[in-house]
mmCIF file of C-alpha atoms in Angstrom:
data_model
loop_
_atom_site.group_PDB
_atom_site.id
_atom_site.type_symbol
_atom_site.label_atom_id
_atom_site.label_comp_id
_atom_site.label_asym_id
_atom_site.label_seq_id
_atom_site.Cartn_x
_atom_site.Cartn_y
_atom_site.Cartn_z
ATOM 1 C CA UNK A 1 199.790 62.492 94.897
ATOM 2 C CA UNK A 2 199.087 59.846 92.644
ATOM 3 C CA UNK A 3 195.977 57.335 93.679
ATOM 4 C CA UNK A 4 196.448 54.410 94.533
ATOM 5 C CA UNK A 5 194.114 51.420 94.769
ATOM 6 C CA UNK A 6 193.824 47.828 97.116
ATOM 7 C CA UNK A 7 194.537 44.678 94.498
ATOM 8 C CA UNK A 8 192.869 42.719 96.185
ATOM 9 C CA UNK A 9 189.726 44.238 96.370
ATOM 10 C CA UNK A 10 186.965 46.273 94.795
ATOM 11 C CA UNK A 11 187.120 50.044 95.137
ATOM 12 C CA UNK A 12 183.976 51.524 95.009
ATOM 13 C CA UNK A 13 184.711 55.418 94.551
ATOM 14 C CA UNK A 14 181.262 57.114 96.235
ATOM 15 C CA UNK A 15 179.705 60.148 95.481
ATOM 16 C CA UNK A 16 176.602 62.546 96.557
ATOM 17 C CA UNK A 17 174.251 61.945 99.470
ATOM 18 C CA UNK A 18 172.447 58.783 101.513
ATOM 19 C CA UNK A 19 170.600 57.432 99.049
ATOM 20 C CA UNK A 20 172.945 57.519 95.946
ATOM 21 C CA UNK A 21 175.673 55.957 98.641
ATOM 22 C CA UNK A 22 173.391 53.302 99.303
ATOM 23 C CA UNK A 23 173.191 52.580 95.504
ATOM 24 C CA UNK A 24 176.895 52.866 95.006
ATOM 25 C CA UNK A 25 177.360 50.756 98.394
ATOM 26 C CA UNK A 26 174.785 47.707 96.897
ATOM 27 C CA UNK A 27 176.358 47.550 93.765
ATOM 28 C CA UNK A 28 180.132 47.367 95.099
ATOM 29 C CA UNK A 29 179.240 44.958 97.393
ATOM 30 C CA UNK A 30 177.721 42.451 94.658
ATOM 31 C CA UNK A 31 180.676 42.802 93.116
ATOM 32 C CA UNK A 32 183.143 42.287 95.674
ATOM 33 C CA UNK A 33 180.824 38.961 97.237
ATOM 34 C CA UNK A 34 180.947 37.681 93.043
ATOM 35 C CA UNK A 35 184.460 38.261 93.132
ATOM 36 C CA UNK A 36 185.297 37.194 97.085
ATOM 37 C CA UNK A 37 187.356 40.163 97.645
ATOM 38 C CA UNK A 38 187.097 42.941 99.963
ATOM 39 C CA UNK A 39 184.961 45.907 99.145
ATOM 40 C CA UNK A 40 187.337 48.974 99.826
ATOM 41 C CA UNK A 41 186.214 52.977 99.837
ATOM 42 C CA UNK A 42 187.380 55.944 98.432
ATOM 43 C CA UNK A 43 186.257 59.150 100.038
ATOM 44 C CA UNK A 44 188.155 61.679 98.465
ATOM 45 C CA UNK A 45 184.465 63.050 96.872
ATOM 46 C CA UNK A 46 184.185 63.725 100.885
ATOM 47 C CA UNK A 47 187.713 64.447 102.061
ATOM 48 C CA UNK A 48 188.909 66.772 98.829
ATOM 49 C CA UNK A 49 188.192 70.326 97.411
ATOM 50 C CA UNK A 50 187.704 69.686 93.622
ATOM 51 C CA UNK A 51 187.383 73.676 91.382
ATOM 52 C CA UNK A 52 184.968 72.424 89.045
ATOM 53 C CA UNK A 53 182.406 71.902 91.926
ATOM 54 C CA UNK A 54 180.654 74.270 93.735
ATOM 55 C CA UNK A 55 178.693 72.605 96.682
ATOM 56 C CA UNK A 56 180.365 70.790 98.992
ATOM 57 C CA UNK A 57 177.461 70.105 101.521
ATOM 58 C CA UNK A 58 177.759 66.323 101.210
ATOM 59 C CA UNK A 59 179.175 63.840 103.708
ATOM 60 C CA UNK A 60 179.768 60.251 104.209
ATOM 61 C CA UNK A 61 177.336 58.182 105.398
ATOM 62 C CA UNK A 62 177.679 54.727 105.692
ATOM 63 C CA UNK A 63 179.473 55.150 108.567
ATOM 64 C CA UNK A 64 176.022 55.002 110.611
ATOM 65 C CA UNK A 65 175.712 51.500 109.857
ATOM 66 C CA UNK A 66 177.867 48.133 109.933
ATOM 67 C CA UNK A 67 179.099 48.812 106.259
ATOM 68 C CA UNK A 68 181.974 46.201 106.430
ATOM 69 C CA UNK A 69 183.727 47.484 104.022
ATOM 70 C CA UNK A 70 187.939 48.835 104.665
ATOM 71 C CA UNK A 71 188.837 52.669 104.592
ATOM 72 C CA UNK A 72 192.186 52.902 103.783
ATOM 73 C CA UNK A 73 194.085 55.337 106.107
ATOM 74 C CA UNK A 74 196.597 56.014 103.628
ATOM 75 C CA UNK A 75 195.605 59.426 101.651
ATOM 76 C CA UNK A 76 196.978 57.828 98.644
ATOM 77 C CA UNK A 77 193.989 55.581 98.241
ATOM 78 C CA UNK A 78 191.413 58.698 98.703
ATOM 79 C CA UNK A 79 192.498 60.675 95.636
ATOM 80 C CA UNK A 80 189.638 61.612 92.870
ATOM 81 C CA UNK A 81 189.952 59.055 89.835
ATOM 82 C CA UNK A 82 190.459 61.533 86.083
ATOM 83 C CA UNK A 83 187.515 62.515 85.516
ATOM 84 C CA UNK A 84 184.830 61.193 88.304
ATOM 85 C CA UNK A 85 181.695 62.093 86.900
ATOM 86 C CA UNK A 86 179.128 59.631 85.553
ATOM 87 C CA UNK A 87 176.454 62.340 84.472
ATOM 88 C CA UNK A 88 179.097 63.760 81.686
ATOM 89 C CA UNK A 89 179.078 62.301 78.538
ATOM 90 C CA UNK A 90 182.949 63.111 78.472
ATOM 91 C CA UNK A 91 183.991 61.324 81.463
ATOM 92 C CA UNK A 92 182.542 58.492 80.061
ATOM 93 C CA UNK A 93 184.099 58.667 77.053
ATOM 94 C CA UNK A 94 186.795 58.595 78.739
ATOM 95 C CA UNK A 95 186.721 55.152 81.355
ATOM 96 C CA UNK A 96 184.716 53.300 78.490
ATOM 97 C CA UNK A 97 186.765 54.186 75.615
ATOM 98 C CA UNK A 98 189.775 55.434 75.821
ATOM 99 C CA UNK A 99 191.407 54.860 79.517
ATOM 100 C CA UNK A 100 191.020 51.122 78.568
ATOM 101 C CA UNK A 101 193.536 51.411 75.619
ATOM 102 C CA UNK A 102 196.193 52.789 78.287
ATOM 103 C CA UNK A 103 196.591 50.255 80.936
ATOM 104 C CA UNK A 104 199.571 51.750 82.559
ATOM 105 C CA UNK A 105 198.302 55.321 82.374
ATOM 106 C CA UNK A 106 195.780 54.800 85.437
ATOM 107 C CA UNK A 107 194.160 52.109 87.660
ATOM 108 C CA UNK A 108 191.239 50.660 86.317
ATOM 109 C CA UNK A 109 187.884 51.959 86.414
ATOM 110 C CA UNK A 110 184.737 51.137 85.843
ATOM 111 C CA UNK A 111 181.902 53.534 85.089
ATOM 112 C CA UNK A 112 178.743 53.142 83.834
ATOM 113 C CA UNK A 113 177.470 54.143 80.822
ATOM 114 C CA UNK A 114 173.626 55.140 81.724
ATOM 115 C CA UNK A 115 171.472 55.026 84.135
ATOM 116 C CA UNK A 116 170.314 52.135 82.395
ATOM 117 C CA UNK A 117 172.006 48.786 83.658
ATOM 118 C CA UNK A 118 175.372 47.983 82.523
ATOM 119 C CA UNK A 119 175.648 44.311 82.217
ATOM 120 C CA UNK A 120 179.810 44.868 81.733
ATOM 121 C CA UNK A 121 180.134 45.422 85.745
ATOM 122 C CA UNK A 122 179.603 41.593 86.303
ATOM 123 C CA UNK A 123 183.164 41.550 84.152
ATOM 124 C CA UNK A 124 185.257 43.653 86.561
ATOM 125 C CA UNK A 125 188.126 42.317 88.319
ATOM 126 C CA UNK A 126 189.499 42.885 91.728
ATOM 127 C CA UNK A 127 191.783 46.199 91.593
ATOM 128 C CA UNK A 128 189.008 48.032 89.781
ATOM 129 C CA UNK A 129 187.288 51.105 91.274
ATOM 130 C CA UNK A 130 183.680 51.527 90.056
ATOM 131 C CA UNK A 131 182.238 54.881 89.558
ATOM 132 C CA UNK A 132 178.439 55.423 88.847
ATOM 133 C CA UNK A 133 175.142 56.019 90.613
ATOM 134 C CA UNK A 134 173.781 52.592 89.615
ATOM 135 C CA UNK A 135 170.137 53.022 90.314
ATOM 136 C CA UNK A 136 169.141 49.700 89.410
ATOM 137 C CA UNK A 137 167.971 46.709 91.503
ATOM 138 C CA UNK A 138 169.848 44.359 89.122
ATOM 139 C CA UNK A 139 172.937 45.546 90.439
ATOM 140 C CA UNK A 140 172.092 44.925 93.918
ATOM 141 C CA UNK A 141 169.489 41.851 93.865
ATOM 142 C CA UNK A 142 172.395 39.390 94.544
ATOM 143 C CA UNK A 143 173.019 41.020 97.835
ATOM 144 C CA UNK A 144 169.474 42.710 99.053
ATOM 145 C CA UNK A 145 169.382 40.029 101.737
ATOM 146 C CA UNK A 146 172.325 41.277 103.198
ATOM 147 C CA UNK A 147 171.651 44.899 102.983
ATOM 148 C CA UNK A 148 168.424 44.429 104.298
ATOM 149 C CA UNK A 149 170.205 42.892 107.266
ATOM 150 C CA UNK A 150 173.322 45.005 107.322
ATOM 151 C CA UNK A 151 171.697 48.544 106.616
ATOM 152 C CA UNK A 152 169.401 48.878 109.823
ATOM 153 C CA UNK A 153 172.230 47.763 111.714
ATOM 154 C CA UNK A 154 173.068 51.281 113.364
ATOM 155 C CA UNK A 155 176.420 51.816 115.299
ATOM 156 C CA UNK A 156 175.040 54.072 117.586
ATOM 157 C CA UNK A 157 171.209 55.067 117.577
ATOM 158 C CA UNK A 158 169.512 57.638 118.819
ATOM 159 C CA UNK A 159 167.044 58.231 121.208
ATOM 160 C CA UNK A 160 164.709 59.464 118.647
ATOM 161 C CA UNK A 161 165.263 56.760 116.385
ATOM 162 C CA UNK A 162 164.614 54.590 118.860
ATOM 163 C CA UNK A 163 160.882 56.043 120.172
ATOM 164 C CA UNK A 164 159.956 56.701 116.854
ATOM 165 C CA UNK A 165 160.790 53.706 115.413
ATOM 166 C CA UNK A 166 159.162 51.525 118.238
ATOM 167 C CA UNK A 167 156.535 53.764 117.801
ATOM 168 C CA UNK A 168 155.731 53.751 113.900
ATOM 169 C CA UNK A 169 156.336 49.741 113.740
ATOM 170 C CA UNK A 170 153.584 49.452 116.515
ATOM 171 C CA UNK A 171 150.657 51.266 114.631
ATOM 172 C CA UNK A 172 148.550 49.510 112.303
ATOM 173 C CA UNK A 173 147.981 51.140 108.911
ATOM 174 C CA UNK A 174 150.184 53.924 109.107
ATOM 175 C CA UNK A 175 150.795 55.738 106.095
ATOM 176 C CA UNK A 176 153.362 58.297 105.392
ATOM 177 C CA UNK A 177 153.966 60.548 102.787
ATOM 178 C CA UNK A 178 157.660 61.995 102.108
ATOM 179 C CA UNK A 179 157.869 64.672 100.544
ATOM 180 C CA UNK A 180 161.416 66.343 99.054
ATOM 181 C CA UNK A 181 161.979 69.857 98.227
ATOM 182 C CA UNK A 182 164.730 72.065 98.986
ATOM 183 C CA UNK A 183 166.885 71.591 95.691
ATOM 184 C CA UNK A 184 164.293 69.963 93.652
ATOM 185 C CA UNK A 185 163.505 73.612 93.400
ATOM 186 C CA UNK A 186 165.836 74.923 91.392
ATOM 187 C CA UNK A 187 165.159 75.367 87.686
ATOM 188 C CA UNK A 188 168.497 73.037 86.948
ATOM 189 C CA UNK A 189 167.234 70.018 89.155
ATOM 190 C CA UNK A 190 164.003 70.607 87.813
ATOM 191 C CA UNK A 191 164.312 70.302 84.580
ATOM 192 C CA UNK A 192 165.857 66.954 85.300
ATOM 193 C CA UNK A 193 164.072 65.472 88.374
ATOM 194 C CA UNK A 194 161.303 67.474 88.322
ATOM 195 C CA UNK A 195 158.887 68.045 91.415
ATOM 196 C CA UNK A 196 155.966 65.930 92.903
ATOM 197 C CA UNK A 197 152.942 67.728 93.164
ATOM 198 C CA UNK A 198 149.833 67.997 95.744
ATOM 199 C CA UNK A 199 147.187 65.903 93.461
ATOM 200 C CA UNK A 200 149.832 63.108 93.212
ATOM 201 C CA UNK A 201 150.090 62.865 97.159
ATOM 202 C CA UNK A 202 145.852 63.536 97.353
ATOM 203 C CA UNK A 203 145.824 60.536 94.978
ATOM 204 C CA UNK A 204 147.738 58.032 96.836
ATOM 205 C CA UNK A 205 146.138 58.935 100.189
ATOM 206 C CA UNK A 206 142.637 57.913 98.403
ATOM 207 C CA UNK A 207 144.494 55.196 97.116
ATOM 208 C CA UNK A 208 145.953 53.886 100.524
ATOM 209 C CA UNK A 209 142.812 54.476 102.224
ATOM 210 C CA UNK A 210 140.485 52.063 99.669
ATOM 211 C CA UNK A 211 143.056 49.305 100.282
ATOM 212 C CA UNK A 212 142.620 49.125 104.446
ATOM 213 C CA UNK A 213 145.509 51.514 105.256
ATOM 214 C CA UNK A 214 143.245 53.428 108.017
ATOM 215 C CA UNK A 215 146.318 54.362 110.389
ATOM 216 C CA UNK A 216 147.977 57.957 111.381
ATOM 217 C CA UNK A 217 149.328 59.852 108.447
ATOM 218 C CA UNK A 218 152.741 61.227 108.408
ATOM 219 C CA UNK A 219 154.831 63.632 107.034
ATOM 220 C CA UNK A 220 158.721 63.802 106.748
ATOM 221 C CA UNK A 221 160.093 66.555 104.288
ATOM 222 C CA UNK A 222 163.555 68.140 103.825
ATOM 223 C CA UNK A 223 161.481 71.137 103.828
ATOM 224 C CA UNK A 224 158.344 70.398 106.289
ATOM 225 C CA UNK A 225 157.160 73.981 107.054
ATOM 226 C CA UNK A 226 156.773 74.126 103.209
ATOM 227 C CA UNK A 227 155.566 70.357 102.634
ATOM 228 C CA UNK A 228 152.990 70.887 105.589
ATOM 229 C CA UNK A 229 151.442 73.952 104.142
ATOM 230 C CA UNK A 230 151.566 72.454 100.682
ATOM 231 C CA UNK A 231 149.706 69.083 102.025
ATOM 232 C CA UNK A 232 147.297 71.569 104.238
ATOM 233 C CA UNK A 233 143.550 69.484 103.991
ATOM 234 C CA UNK A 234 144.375 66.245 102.904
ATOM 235 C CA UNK A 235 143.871 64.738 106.169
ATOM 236 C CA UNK A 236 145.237 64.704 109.669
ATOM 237 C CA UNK A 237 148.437 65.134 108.953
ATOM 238 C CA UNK A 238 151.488 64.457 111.203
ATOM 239 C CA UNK A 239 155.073 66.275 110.574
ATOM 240 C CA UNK A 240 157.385 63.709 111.493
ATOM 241 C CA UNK A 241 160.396 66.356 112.421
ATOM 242 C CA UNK A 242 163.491 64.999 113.973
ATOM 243 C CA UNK A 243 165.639 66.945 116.022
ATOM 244 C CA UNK A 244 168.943 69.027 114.656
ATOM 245 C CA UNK A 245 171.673 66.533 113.834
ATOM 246 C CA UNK A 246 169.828 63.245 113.109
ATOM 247 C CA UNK A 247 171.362 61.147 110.975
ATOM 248 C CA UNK A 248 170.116 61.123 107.584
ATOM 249 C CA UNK A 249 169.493 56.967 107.629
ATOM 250 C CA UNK A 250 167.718 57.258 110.653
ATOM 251 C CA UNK A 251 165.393 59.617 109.420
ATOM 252 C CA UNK A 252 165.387 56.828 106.284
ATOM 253 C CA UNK A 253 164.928 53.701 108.269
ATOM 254 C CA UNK A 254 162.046 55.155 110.438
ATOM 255 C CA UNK A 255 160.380 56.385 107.569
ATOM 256 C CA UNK A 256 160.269 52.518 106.142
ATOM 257 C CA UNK A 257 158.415 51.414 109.226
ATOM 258 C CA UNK A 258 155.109 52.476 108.472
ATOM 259 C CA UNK A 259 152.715 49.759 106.581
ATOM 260 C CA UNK A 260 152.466 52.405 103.791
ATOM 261 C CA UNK A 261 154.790 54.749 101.744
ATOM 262 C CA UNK A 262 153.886 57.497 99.064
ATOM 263 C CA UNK A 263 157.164 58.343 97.979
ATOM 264 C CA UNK A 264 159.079 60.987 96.580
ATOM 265 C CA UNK A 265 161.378 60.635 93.656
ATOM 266 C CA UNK A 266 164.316 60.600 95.627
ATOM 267 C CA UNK A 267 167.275 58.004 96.489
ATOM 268 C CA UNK A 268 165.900 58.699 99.851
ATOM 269 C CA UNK A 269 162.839 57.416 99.306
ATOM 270 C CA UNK A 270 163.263 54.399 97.103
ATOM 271 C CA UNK A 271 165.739 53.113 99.964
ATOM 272 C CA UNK A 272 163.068 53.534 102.510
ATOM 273 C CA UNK A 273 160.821 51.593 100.266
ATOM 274 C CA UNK A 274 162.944 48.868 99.868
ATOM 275 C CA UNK A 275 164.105 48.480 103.468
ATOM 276 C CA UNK A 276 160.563 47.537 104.750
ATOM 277 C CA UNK A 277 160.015 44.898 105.786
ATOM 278 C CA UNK A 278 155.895 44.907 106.869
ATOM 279 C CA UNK A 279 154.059 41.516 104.741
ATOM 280 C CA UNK A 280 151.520 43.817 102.321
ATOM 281 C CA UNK A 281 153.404 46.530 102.880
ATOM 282 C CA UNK A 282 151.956 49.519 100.200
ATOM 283 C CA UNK A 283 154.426 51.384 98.079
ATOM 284 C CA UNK A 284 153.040 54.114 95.800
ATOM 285 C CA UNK A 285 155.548 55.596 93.815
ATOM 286 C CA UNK A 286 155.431 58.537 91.354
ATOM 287 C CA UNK A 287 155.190 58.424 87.925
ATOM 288 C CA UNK A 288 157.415 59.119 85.377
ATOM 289 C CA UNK A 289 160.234 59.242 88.410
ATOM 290 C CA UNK A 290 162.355 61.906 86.357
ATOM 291 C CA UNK A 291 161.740 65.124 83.984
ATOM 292 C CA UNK A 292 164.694 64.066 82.059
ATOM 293 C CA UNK A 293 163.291 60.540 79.603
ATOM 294 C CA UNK A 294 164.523 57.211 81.369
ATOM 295 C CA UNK A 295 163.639 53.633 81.801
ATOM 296 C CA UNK A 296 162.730 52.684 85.079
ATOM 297 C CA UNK A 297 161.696 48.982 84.112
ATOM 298 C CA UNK A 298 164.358 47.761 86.399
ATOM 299 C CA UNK A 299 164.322 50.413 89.304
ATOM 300 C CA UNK A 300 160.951 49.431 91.112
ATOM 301 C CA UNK A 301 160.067 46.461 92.426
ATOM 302 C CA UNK A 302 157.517 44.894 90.748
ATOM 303 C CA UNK A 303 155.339 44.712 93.759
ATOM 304 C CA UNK A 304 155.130 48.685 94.332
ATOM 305 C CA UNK A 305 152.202 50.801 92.760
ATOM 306 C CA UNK A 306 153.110 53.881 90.456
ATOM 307 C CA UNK A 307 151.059 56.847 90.311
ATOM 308 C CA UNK A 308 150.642 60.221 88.158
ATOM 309 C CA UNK A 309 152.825 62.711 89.727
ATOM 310 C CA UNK A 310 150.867 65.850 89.057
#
């Protein structure tokens, strides 16, 4: 079946979990506002098998927020651009020098070519479908007034969200500490990614505390039996464990309601930095962000704090 793509609008081909949606989300919406076109979705990363990868365990979701972007219902528009994959250096061969050259081969795509910024996006035209994780704010600054607005706008919250949020905005000088696990673990991820240690979360802690943040201290992990016993004598510490079947963004958006944030170096995390809203808000982040060498000049705010993440 061979894809198909809205003329009209900017497709914004998504891949991977909350956060990296988010990113892929900010960046097609700048686009389509620049352009004043609709912002349109392919989900075939979601809706279609593909051999060459192995886990499947990701899902869309955007759908737990106002996205107001269109989802085609014809399967024509969800079918996996040749070659989807920003991380290899082949694929991007591919959309940045040679798929150019043959216009009438495939629809046009954009990808990026690092996770540096790529200044070409602000060229695209309507019928394009980006592809990319695009981990910068410069790709989204045009528009972080609107997801600030849009993203907390949940279609149907849960009870849990609701309490805890209500609960965590209420308390003065909360701080909480996310910490990720799970697949950071394994020797591929990192070697890449790389793992936040126990000094680097002691550190900030000391940190928060000089600068006034005398509040509760929480914990919210993708592994929080492990991340508690890890953390075990730092302080008082608080696992902040929702229920089976929250929605990832809830879990994001309540963790961005305390008036300080250690954060991982996750997606996850850098959302839930950005998303709060608190004046003097503290966010530490760690430092370098990734195993793998890269720039992160234009990634963090300049407001936030870096630390050591050992």
């Amino acid at each position: 079946m061979a894809r198909r793509v809205e003329q009209d609008a900017v497709t914004l081909y998504l891949i991977e979990r909350l956060g990296n949606q988010l990113f892929q989300y900010g960046a097609g919406l700048a686009q389509a506002r620049r352009l004043g076109v609709p912002l349109s979705l392919n989900l075939a990363y979601y809706r279609h098998k593909r051999p060459i990868r192995k886990n499947y365990a990701k899902t869309f979701e955007l759908d737990a927020f106002d996205h107001g972007a269109t989802i085609p219902e014809d399967p024509r528009f969800h079918q996996h651009p040749v070659l989807a994959l920003p991380a290899v250096p082949t694929a991007r061969l591919w959309h940045n020098a040679i798929s150019p050259r043959l216009p009438s081969f495939t629809p046009p795509v954009f990808m990026e070519q690092s996770l540096d910024y790529d200044c070409r996006i602000d060229s695209v035209e309507a019928g394009t479908t980006l592809i990319g994780f695009f981990q910068s704010l410069r790709y989204i600054d045009a528009v972080l007034p609107e997801l600030r607005m849009r993203i907390p706008r949940l279609t149907a919250p849960s009870p849990w969200y609701v309490e805890t949020t209500e609960r965590l905005a209420a308390e003065q000088g909360a701080i909480l500490l996310n910490v990720r696990r799970s697949d950071y673990m394994l020797a591929q991820n990192r070697a890449i990614q790389g793992v936040v240690g126990r000094g680097y979360y002691a550190n900030s802690l000391r940190m928060a505390r000089r600068l006034g943040y005398d509040g509760p201290v929480y914990v919210v992990s993708d592994s929080i039996d492990v991340a508690m016993a890890e953390l075990d004598g730092l302080d008082d510490l608080i696992p902040l464990a929702p229920p089976p079947g929250t929605k990832p963004l809830e879990i994001l958006l309540a963790v961005s309601q305390t008036d300080a944030l250690v954060m991982a170096n996750s997606t996850f995390s850098w959302w839930a930095g950005v998303l709060g809203s608190q004046e003097n808000r503290l966010v530490i982040a760690p430092r370098p962000w990734m195993t793998a060498e890269r720039d992160t000049h234009d990634l963090f705010p300049t407001d936030w704090m870096t630390l050591g993440r050992s």
